[in-house]
Coordinates of N, CA and C in Angstrom, one line a residue:
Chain A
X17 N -70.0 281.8 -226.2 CA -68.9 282.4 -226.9 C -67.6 281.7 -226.6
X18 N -66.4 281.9 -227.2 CA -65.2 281.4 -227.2 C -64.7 281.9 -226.1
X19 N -63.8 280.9 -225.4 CA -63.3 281.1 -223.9 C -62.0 280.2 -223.7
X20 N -61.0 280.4 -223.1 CA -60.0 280.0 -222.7 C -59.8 279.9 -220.9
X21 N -59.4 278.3 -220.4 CA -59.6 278.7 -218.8 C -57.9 278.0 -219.0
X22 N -57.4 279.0 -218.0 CA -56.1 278.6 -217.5 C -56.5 278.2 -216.1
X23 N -55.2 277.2 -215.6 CA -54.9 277.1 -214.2 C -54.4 278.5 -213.5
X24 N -54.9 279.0 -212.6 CA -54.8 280.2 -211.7 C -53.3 279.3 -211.4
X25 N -52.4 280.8 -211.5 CA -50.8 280.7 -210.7 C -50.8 281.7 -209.6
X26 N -49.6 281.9 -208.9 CA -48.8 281.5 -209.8 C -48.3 280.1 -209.3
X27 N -47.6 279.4 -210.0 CA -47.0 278.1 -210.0 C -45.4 277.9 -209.5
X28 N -45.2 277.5 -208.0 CA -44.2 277.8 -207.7 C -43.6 276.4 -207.8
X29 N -42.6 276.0 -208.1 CA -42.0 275.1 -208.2 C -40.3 274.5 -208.0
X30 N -39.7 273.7 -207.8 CA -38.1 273.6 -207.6 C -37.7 273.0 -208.7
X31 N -36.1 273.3 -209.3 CA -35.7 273.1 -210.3 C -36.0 271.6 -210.1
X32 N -36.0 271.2 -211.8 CA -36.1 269.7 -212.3 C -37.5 268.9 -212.2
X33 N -38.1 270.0 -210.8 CA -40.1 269.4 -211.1 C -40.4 269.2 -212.3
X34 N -41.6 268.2 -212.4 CA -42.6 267.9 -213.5 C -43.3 269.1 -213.3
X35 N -43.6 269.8 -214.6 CA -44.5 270.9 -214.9 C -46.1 270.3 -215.2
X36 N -47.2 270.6 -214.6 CA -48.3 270.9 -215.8 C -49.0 272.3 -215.8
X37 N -49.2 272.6 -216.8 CA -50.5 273.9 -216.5 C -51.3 273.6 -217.4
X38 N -53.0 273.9 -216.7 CA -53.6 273.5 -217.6 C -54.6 273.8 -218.3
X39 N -54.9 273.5 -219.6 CA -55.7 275.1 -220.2 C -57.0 274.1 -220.9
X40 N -58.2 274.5 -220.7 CA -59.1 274.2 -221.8 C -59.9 275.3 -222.2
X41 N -60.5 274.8 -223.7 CA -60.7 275.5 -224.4 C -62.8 275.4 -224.5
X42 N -63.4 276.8 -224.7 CA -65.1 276.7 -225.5 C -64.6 277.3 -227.3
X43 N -65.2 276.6 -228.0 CA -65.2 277.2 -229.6 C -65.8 276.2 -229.9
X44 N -66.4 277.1 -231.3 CA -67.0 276.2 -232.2 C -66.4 276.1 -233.3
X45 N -66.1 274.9 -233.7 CA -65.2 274.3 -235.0 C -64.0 273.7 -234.2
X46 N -63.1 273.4 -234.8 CA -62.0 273.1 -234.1 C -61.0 274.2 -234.8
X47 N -60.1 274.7 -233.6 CA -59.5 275.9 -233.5 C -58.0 275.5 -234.3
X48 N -56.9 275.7 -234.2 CA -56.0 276.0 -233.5 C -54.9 276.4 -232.4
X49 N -54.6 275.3 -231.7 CA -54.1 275.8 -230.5 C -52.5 276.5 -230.0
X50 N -52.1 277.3 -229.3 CA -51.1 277.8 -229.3 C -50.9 278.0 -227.5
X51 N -49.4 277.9 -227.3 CA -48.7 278.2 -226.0 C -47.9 279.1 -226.1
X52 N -48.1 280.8 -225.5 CA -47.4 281.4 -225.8 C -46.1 282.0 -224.7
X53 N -45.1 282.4 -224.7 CA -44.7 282.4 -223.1 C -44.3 284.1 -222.7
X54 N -44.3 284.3 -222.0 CA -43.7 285.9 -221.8 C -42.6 285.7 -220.6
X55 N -41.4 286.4 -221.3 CA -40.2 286.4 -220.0 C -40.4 287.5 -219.4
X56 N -39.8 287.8 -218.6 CA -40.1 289.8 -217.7 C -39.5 290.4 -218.7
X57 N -40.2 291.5 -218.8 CA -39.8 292.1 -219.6 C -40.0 292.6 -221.1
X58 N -40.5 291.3 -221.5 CA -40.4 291.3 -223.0 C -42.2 290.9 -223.3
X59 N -41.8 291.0 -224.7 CA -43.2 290.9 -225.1 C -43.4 289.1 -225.3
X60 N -44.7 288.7 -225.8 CA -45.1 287.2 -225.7 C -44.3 286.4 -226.8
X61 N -43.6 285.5 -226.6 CA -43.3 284.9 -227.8 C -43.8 283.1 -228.3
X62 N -44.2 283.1 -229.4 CA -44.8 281.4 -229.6 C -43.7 280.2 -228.8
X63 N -44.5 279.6 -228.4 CA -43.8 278.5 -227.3 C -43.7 277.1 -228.5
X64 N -45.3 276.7 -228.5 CA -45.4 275.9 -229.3 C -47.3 275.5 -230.4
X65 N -47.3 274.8 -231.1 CA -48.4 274.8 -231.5 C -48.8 273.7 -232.1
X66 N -50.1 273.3 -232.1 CA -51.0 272.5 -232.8 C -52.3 272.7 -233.3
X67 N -52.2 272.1 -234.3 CA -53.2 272.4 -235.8 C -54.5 271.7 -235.8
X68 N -54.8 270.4 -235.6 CA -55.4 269.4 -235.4 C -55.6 268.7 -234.3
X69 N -56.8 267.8 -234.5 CA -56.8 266.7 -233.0 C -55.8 266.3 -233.1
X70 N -55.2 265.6 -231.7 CA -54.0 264.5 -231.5 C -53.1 265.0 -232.3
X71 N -52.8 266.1 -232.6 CA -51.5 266.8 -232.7 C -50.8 267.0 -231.5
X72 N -49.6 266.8 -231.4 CA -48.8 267.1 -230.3 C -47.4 267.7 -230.5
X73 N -47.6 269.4 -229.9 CA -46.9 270.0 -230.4 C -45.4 270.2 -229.1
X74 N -44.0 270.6 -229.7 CA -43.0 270.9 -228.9 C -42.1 271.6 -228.6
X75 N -41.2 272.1 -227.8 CA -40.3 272.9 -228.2 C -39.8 273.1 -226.5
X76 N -38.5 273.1 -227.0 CA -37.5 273.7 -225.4 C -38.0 272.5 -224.4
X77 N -38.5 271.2 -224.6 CA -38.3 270.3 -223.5 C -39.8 270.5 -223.5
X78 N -40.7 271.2 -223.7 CA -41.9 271.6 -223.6 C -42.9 270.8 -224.1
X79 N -43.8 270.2 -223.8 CA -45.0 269.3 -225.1 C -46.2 270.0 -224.5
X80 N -47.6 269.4 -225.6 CA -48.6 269.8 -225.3 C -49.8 269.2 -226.5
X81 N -50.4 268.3 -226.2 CA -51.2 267.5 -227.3 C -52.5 268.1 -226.8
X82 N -53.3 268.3 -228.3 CA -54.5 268.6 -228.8 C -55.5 267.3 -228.4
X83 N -56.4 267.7 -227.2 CA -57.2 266.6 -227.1 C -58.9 267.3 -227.8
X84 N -59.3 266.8 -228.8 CA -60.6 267.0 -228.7 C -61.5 267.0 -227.7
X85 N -61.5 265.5 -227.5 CA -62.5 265.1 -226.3 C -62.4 265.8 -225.6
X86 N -61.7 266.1 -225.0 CA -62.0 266.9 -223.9 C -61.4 268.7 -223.7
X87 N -61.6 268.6 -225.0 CA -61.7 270.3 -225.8 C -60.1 271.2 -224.5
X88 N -58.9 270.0 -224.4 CA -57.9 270.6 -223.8 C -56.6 270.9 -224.3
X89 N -55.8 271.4 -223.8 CA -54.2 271.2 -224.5 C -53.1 271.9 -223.0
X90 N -52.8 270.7 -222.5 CA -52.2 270.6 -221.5 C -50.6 271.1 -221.5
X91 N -50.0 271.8 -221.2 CA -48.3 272.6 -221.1 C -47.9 271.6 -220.3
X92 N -47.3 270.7 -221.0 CA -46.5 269.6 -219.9 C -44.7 269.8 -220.1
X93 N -44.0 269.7 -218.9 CA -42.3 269.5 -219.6 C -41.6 268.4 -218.3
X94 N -41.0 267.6 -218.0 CA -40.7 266.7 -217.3 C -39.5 267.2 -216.5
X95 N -38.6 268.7 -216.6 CA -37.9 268.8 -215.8 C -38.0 270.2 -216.0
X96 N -37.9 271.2 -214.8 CA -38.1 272.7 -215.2 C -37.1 273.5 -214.7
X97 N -36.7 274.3 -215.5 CA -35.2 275.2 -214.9 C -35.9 276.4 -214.5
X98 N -34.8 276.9 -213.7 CA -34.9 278.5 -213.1 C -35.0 279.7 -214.3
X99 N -34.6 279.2 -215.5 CA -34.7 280.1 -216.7 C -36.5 279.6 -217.1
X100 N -36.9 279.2 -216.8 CA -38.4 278.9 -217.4 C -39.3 279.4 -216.7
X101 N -39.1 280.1 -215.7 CA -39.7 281.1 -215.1 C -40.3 282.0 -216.2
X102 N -41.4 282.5 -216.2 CA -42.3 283.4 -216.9 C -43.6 283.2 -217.2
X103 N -44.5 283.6 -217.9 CA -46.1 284.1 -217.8 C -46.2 283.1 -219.2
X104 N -46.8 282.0 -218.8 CA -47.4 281.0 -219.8 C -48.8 281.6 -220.1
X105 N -49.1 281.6 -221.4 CA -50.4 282.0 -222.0 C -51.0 280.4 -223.3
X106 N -52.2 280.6 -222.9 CA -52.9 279.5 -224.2 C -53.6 279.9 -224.6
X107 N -53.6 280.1 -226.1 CA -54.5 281.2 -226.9 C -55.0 279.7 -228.2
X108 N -56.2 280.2 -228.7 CA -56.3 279.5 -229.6 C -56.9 280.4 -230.7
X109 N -57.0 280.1 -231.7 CA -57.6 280.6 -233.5 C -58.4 279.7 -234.1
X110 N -59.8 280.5 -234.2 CA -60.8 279.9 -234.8 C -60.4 279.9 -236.5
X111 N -59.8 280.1 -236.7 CA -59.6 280.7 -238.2 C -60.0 281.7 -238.7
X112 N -60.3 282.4 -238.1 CA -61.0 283.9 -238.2 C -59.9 285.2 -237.8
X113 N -58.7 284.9 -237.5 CA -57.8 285.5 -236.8 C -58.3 286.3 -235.9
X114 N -59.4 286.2 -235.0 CA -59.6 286.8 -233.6 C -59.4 286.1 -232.6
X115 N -58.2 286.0 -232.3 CA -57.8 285.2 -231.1 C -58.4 285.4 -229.6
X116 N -58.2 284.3 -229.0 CA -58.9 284.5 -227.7 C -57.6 283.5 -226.7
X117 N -57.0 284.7 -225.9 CA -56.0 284.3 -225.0 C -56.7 284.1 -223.6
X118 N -55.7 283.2 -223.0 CA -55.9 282.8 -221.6 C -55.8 284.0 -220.4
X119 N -56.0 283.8 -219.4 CA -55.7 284.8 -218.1 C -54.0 285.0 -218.6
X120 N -53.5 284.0 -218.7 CA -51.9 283.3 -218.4 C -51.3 283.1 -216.9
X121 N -50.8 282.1 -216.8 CA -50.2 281.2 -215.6 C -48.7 282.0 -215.8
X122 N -48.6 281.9 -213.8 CA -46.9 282.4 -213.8 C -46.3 281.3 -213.0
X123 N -45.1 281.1 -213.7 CA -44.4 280.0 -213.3 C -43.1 280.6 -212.9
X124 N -42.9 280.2 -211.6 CA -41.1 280.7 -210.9 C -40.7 278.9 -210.2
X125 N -40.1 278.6 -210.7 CA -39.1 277.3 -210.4 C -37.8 278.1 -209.8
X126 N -37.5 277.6 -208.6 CA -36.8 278.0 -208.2 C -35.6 277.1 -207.6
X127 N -33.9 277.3 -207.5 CA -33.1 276.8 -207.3 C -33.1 275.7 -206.5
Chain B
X14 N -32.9 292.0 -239.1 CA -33.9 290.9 -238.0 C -35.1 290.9 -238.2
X15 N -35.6 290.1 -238.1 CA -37.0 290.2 -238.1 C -37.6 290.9 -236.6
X16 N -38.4 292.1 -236.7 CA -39.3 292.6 -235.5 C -40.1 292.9 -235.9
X17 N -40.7 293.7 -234.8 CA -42.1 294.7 -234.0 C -41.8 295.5 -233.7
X18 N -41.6 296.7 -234.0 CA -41.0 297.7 -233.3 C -42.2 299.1 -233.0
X19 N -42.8 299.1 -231.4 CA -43.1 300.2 -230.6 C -42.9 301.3 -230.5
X20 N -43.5 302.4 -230.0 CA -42.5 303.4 -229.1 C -44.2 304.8 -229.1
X21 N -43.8 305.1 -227.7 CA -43.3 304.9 -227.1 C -43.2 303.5 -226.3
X22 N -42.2 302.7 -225.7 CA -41.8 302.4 -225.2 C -42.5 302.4 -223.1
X23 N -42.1 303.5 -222.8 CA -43.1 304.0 -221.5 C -43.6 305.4 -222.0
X24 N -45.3 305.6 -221.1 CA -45.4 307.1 -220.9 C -46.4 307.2 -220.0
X25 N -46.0 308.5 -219.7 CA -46.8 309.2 -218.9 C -47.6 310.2 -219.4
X26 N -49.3 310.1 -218.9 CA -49.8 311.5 -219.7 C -51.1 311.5 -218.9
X27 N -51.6 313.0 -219.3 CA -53.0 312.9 -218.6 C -53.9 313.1 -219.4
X28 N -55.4 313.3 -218.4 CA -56.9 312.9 -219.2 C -57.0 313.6 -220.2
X29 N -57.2 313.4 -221.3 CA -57.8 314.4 -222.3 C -56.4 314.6 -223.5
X30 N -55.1 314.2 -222.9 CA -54.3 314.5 -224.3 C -54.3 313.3 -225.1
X31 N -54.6 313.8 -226.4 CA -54.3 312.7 -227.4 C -53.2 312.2 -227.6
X32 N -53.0 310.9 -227.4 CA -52.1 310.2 -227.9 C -51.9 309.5 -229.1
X33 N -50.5 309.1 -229.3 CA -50.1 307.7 -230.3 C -49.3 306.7 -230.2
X34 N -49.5 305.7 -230.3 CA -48.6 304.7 -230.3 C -48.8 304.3 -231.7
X35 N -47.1 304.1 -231.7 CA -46.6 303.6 -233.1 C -46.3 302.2 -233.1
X36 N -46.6 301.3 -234.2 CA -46.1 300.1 -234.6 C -45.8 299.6 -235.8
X37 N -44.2 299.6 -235.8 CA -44.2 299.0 -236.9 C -43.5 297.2 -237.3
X38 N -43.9 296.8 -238.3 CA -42.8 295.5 -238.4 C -42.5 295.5 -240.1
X39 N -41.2 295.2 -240.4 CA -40.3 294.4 -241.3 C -40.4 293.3 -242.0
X40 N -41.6 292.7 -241.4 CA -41.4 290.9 -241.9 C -42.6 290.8 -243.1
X41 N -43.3 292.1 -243.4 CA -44.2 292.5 -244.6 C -46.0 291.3 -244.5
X42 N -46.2 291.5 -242.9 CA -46.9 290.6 -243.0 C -48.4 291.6 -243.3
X43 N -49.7 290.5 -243.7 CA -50.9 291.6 -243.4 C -51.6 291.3 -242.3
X44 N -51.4 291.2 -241.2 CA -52.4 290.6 -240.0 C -51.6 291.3 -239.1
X45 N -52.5 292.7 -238.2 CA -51.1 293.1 -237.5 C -52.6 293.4 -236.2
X46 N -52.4 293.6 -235.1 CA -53.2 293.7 -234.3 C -52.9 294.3 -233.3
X47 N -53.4 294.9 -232.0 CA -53.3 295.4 -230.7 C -54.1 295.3 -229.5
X48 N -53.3 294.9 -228.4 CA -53.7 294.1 -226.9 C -53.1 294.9 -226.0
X49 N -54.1 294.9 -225.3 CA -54.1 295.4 -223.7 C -53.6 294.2 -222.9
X50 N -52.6 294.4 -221.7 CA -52.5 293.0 -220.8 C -53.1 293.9 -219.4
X51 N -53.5 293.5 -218.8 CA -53.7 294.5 -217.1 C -54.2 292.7 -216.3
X52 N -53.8 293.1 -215.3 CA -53.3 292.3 -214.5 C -54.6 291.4 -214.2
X53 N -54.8 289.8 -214.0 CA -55.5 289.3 -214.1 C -56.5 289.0 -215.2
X54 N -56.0 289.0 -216.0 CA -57.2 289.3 -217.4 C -56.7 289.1 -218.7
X55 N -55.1 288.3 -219.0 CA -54.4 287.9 -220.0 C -54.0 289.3 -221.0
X56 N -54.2 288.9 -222.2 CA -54.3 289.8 -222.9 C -55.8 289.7 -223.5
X57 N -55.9 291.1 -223.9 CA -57.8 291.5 -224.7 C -57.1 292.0 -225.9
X58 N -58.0 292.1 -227.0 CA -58.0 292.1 -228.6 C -58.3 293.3 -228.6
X59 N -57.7 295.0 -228.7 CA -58.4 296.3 -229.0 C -59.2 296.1 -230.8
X60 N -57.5 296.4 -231.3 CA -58.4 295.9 -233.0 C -57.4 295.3 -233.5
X61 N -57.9 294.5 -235.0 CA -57.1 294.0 -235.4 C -57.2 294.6 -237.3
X62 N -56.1 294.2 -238.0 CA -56.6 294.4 -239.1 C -55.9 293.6 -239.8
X63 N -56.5 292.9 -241.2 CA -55.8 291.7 -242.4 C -55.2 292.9 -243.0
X64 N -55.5 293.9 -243.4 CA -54.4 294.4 -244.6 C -54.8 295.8 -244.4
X65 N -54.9 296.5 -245.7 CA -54.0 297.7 -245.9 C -55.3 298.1 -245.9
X66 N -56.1 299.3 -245.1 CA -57.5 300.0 -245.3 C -58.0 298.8 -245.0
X67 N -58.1 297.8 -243.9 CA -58.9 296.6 -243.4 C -58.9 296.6 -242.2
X68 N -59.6 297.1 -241.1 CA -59.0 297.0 -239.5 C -60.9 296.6 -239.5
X69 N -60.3 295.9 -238.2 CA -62.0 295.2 -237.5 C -62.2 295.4 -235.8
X70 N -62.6 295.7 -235.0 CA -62.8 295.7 -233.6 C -62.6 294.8 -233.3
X71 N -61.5 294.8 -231.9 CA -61.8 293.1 -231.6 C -62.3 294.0 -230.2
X72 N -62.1 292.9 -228.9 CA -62.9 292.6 -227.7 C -63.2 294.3 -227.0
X73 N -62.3 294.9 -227.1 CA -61.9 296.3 -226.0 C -61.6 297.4 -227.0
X74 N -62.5 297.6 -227.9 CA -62.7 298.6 -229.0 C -62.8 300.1 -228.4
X75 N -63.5 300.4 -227.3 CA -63.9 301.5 -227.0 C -63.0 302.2 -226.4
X76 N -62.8 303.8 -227.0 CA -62.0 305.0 -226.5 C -60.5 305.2 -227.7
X77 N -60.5 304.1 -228.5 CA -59.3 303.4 -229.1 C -59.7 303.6 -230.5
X78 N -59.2 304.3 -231.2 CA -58.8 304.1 -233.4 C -57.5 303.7 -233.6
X79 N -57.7 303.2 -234.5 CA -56.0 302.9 -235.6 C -56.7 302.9 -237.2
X80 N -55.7 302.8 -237.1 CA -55.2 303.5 -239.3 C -54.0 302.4 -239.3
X81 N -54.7 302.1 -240.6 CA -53.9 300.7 -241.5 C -53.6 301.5 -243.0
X82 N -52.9 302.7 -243.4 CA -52.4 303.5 -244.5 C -51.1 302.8 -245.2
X83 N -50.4 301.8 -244.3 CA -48.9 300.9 -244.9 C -49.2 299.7 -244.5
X84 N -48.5 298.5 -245.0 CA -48.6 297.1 -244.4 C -47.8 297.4 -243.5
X85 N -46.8 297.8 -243.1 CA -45.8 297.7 -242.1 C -46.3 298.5 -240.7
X86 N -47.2 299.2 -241.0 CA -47.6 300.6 -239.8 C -48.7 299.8 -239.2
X87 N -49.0 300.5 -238.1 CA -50.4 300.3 -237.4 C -50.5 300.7 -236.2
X88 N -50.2 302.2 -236.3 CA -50.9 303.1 -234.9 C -52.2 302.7 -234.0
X89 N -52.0 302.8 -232.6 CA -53.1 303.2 -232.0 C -53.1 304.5 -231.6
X90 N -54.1 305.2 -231.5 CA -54.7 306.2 -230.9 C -55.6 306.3 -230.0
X91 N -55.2 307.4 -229.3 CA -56.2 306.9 -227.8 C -56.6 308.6 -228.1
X92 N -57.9 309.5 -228.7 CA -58.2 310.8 -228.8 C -58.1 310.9 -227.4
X93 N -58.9 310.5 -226.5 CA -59.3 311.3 -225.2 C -59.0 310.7 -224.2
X94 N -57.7 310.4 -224.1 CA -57.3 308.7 -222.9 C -57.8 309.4 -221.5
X95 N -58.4 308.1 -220.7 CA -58.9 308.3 -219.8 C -57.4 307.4 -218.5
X96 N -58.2 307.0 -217.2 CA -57.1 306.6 -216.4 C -57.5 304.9 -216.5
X97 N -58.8 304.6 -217.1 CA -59.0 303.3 -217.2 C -57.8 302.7 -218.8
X98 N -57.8 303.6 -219.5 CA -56.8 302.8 -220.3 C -55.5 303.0 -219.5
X99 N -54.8 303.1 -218.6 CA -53.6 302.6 -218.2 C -53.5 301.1 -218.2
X100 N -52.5 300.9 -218.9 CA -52.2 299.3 -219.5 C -50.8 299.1 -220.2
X101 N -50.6 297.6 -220.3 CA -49.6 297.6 -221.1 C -50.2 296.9 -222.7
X102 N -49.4 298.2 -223.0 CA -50.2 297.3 -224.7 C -48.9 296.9 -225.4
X103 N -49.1 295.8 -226.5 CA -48.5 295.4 -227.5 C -49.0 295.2 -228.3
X104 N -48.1 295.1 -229.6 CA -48.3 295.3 -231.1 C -47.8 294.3 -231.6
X105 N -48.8 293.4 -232.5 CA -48.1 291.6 -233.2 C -48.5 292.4 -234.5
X106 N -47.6 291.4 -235.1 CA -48.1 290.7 -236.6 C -48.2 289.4 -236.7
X107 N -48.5 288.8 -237.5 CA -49.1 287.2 -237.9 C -48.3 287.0 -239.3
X108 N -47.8 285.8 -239.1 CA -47.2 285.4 -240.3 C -48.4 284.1 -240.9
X109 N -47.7 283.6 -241.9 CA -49.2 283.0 -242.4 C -49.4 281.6 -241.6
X110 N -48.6 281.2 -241.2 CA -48.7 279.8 -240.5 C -49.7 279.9 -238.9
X111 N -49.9 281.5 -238.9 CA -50.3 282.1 -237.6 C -49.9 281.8 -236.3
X112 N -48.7 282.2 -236.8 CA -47.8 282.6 -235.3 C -47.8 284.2 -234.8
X113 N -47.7 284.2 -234.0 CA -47.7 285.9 -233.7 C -46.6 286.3 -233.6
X114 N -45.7 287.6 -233.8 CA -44.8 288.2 -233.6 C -45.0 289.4 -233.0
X115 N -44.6 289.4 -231.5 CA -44.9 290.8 -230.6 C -43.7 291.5 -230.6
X116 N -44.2 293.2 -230.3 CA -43.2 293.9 -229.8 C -42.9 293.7 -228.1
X117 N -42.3 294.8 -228.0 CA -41.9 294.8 -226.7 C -42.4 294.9 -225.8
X118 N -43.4 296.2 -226.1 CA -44.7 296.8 -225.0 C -44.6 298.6 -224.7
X119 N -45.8 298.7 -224.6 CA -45.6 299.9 -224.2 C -46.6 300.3 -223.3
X120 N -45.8 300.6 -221.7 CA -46.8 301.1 -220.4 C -46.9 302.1 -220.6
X121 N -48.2 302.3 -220.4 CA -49.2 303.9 -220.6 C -49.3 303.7 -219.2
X122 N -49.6 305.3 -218.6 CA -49.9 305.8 -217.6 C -50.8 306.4 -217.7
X123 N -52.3 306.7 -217.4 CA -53.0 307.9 -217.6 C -53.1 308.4 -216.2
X124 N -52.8 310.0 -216.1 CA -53.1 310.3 -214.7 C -54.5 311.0 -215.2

């Protein structure tokens, strides 16, 4: 069946760290991949996405490329603030709109 | 604005009273769905539905109905809530590029 494995958090970190968390993916076909983020509080909101292989998607300092080969899509960002604190999720879509989300990783960067 | 809009918001209740949660959104999409988050376990798919009189089970169907009667609506109902549905649930829609748009959440209590 379809399965998403996140990196177990949480992920404690100091401002300006290099981020990774890391997610791979089981499906059949090639999906669609998505990063979604949750702040306290609030509900999930889309981080960033990719459509295709060797797509590499972005947003807020954030990247994250579609590797087939190795059926992953890595949350990378090169410097991390105290506001980036929150519940990273990696969900992907078969095209069938039954999504299948990650545990989700919690990230606190701290001052 | 474009939302999701919940409610309740929080509650408290016990075994056996029927409940509802409301959801609605504005942005006139047809893909609107509902998730459980409980701690270690991301979010789970209860049901989803593409349109209007179209809902489908997703992962965590059991104890749980909804009604798709408007594009914009999409109640859950819990007839007989037990203490294992205490959770926080939220309410998306999907736009067509398939992004999701969440509400806020709503913690259920069951005593």
């Amino acid at each position: 069946g379809n399965s998403v494995t996140q990196m177990e958090g949480p992920v404690t970190l100091s401002e300006e760290a290099f981020l990774t968390i890391n997610c791979t993916y089981t499906a059949t076909g090639y999906p669609s991949l998505f990063w979604y983020v949750q702040y306290p509080g609030e509900g999930l909101q889309l981080l960033l996405k990719a459509t295709k292989a060797d797509d590499k998607g972005s947003n807020k300092g954030f990247e994250a490329t579609y590797r087939k080969e190795t059926t992953s899509f890595h949350l990378e960002k090169g410097s991390v603030q105290v506001s980036d604190s929150a519940v990273y999720f990696c969900v992907f879509d078969t095209g069938r709109r039954a999504l299948t989300f990650g545990s989700g990783t919690r990230l606190q960067v701290q001052p | 604005e474009a939302q999701v809009t919940q409610n309740p918001r929080y509650l408290i209740t016990v075994t056996g009273k029927k409940l509802t949660v409301t959801c609605s959104q504005n942005m006139n999409h047809e893909y609107m769905s509902w998730y459980r988050q409980d701690p270690g376990l991301g979010l789970r798919q209860i049901y989803y539905s593409m349109n209007v009189e179209v809902t489908d089970k997703g992962d965590v169907p059991e104890g749980y109905k909804v009604s798709r009667k408007e594009k914009r609506n999409f109640p859950l109902i819990l007839e007989s809530p037990s203490p294992n549905q205490t959770s926080l649930y939220f309410c998306a829609s999907m736009e067509n590029t398939g992004e999701l748009f969440f509400g806020e959440g709503s913690r259920l209590t069951v005593l």
